[in-house]
C-alpha positions as CSV (number, residue, x, y, z in Angstrom):
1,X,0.0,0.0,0.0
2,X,1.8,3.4,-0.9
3,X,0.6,6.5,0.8
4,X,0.5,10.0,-0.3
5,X,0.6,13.0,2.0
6,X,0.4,16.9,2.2
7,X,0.5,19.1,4.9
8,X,-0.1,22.7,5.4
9,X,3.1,24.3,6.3
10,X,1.7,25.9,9.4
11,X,0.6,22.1,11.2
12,X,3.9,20.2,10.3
13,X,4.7,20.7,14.0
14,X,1.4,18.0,15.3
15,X,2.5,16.0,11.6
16,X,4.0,13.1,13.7
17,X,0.6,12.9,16.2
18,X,-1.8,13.5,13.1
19,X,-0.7,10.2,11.3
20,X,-1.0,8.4,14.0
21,X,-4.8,9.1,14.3
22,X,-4.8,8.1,10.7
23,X,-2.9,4.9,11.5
24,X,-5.6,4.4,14.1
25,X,-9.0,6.1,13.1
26,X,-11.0,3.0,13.5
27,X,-10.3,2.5,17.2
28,X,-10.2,6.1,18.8
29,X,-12.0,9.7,18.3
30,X,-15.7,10.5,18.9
31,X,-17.9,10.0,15.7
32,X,-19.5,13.4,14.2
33,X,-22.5,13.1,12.5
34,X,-25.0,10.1,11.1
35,X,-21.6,8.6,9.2
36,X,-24.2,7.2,6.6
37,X,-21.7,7.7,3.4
38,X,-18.6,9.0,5.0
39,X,-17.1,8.7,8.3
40,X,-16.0,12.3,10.8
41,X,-14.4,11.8,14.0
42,X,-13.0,14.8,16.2
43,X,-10.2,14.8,18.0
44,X,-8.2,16.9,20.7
45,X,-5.0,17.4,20.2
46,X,-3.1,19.1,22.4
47,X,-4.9,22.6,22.3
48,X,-6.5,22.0,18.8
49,X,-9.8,20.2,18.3
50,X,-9.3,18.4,14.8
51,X,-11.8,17.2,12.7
52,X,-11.0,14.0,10.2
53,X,-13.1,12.7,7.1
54,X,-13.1,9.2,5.8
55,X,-13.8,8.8,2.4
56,X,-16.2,6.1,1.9
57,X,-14.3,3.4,-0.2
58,X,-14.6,4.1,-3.7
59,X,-15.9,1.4,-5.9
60,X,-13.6,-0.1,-8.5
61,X,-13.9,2.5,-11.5
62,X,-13.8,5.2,-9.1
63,X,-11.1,3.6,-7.3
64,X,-9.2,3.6,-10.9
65,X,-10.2,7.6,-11.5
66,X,-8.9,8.8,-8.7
67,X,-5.5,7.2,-8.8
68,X,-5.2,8.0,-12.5
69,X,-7.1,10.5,-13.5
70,X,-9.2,12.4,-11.1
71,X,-8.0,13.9,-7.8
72,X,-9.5,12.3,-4.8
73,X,-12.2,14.1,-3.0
74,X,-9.8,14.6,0.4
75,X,-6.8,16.0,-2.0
76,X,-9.8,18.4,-3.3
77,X,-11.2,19.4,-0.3
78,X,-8.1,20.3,1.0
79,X,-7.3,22.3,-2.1
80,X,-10.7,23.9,-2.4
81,X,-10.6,25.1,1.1
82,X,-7.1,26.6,0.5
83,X,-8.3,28.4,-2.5
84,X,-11.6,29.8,-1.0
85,X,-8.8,31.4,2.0
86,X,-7.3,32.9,-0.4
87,X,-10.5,34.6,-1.7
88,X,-11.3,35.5,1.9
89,X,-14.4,33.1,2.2
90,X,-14.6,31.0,5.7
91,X,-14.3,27.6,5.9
92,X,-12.2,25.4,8.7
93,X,-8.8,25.5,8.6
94,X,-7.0,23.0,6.3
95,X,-4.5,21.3,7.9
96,X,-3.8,17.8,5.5
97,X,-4.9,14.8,3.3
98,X,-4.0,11.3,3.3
99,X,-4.3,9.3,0.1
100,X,-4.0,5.4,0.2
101,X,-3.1,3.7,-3.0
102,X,-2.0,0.0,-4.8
103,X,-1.4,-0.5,-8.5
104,X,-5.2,-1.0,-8.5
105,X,-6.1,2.5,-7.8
106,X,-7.4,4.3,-4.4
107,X,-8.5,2.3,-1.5
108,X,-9.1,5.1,1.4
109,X,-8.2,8.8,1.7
110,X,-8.8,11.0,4.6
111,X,-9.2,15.1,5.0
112,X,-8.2,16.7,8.2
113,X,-8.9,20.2,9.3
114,X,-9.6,22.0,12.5
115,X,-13.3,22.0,14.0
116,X,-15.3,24.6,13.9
117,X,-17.6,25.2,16.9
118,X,-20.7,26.9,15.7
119,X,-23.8,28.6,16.5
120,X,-25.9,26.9,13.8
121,X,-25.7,25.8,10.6
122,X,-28.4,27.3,7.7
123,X,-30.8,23.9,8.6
124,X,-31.7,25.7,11.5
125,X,-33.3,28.9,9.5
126,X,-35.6,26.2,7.6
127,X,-36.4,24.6,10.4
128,X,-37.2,26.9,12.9
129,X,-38.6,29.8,11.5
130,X,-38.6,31.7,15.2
131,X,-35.0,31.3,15.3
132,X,-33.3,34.6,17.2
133,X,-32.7,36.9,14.5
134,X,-33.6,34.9,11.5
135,X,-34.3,37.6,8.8
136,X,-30.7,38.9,9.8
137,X,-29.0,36.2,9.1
138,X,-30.9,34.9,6.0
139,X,-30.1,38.2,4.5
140,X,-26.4,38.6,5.3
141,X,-26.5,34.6,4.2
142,X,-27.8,35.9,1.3
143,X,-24.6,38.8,0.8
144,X,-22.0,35.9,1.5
145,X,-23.6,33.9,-1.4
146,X,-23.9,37.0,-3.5
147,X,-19.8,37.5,-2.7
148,X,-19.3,33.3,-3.5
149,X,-20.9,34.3,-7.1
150,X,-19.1,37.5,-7.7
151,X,-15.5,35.6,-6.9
152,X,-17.2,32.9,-9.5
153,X,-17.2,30.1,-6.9
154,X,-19.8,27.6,-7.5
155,X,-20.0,25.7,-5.0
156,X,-22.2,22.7,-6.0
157,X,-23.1,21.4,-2.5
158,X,-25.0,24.7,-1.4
159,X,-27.0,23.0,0.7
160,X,-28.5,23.8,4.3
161,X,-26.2,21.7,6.1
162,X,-22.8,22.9,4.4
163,X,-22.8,26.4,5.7
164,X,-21.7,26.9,9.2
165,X,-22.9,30.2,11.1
166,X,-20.8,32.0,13.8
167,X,-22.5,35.4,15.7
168,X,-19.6,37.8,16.6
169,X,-19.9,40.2,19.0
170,X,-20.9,43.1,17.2
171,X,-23.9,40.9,16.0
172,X,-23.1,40.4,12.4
173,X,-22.1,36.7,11.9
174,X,-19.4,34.6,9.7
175,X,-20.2,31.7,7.1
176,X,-18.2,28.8,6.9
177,X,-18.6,26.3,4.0
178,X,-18.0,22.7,4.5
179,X,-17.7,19.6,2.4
180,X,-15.9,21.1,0.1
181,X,-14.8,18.3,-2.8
182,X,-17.1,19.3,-5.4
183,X,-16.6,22.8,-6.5
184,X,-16.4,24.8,-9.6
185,X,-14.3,28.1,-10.4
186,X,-15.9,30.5,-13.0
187,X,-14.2,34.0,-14.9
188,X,-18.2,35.2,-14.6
189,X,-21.4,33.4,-13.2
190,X,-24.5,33.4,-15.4
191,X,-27.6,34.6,-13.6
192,X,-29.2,31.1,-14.4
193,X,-26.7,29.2,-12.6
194,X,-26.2,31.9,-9.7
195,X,-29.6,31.2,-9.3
196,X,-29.6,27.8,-9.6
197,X,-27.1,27.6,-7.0
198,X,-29.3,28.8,-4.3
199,X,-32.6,26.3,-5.2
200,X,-31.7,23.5,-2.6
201,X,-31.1,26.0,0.1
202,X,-35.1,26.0,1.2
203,X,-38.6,24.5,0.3
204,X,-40.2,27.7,2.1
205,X,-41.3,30.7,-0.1
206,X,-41.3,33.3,2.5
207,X,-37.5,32.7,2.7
208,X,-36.9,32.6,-0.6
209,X,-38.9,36.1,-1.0
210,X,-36.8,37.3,1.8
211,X,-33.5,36.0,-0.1
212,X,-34.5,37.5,-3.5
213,X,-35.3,40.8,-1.7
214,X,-31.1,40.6,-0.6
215,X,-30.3,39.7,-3.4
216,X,-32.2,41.9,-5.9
217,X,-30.3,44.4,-3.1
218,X,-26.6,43.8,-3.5
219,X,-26.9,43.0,-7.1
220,X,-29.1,45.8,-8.7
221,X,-30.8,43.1,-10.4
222,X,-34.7,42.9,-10.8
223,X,-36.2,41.4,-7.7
224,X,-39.5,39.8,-9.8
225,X,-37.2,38.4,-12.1
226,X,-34.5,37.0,-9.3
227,X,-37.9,35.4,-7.1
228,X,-39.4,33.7,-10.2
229,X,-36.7,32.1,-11.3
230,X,-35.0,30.8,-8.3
231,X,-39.1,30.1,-7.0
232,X,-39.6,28.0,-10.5
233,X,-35.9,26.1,-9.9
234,X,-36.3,25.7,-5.9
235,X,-39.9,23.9,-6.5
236,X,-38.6,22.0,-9.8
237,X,-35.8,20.7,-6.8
238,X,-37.9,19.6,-4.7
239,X,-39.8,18.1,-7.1
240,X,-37.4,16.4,-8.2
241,X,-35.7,15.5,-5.3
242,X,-39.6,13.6,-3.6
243,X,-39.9,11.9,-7.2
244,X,-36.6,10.3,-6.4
245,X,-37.3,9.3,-3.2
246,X,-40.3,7.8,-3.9
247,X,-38.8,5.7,-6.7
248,X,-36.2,4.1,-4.3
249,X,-39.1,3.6,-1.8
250,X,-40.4,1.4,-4.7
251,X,-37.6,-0.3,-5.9
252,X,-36.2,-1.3,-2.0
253,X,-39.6,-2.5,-1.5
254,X,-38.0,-6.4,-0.9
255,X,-35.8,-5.1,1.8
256,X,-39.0,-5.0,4.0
């Protein structure tokens, strides 16, 4: 088994303790979140809270892609969250990836980074509509996404539970994006896919009223216009998304 690994320059000091957790991830660390694909575990170390993803073992053609042709989702989460730092967007600090190969292509990877401790995540503002200062935050949500499309970063799992949400002190509050492996860089966003972007964020209308109003804002661009189109792509999502689900219901029907 040969291993590839890359550390940020700034972490090389806790390299030593790091791949031991690696060596040893099965048998130690406290599991974060319902680890239904992939596997996080946290871990203190020393003063630093860390926070490891497994990979879920690729199948075989995957396995071959991302030895041989494609990066693996650690190595582009790591890279992805380097390049949004550079464009001053939040996300947990990068500190490595762990790539485990044999001639027959990957068999495990890992991405490390520190954890974040946060106040919600955007699930919450679906969810509980009574949430302290809810129209706030949807709204200066709305500005960080507007700043993700101006920078032309598309990043393709905008979804409620990928953006972490931290109140400061003066009461304005950071965004964080998380799961970071599939992303897309752009010279200029088209309206259709900004907009398209934002669909799987809610099912609610009033918040996507609210989040057109912000946008239509920051942008100068025509509020009707901004609503119906991301109203018209949000509801074809979730359309979409319960047509799915109903059609694996159906076809996993034996497993009852």
């Amino acid at each position: 088994m040969k291993t590839a690994i890359y550390f940020n320059s700034e972490y090389l000091s806790i390299k030593k303790e790091i791949f031991n957790i690696i060596e040893n991830f099965n048998n130690s660390g406290l599991i974060f979140g319902d680890g239904n694909r992939n596997i996080i575990k946290i871990f203190e170390l020393n003063s630093t809270k860390i926070n490891i993803k497994s990979f879920k073992k690729p199948h075989l053609l995957n396995s071959i892609i991302y030895k041989y042709i494609r990066k693996s989702k650690a190595r582009r989460s790591f890279e992805y969250a380097n390049r949004l730092l550079a464009n001053q967007i939040g996300t947990p600090q990068p500190i490595a990836y762990f790539e485990y190969t044999n001639l027959y292509g990957l068999k495990s990877s890992f991405y490390v980074s520190e954890h974040l401790e946060c106040d919600l995540t955007f699930r919450e503002l679906v969810q509980i509509p009574e949430f302290p200062n809810h129209e706030i935050i949807l709204r200066q949500f709305t500005r960080f996404s507007y700043l993700l499309h101006q920078k032309g970063i598309e990043f393709l799992d905008h979804s409620p539970g990928n953006t972490l949400i931290k109140k400061n002190e003066n009461g304005s509050y950071d965004f964080f994006l998380v799961d970071l492996n599939r992303m897309t860089f752009h010279q200029n966003m088209s309206f259709h896919s900004r907009m398209k972007n934002l669909c799987r964020l809610t099912y609610k209308e009033e918040m996507v009223k609210i989040m057109s109003n912000e946008y239509a804002i920051v942008s100068g661009e025509s509020e009707d216009i901004i609503f119906r189109t991301l109203w018209k792509m949000t509801t074809d999502f979730q359309n979409q998304y319960f047509r799915k689900r109903r059609l694996k219901k159906k076809l996993k029907f034996w497993k009852k």
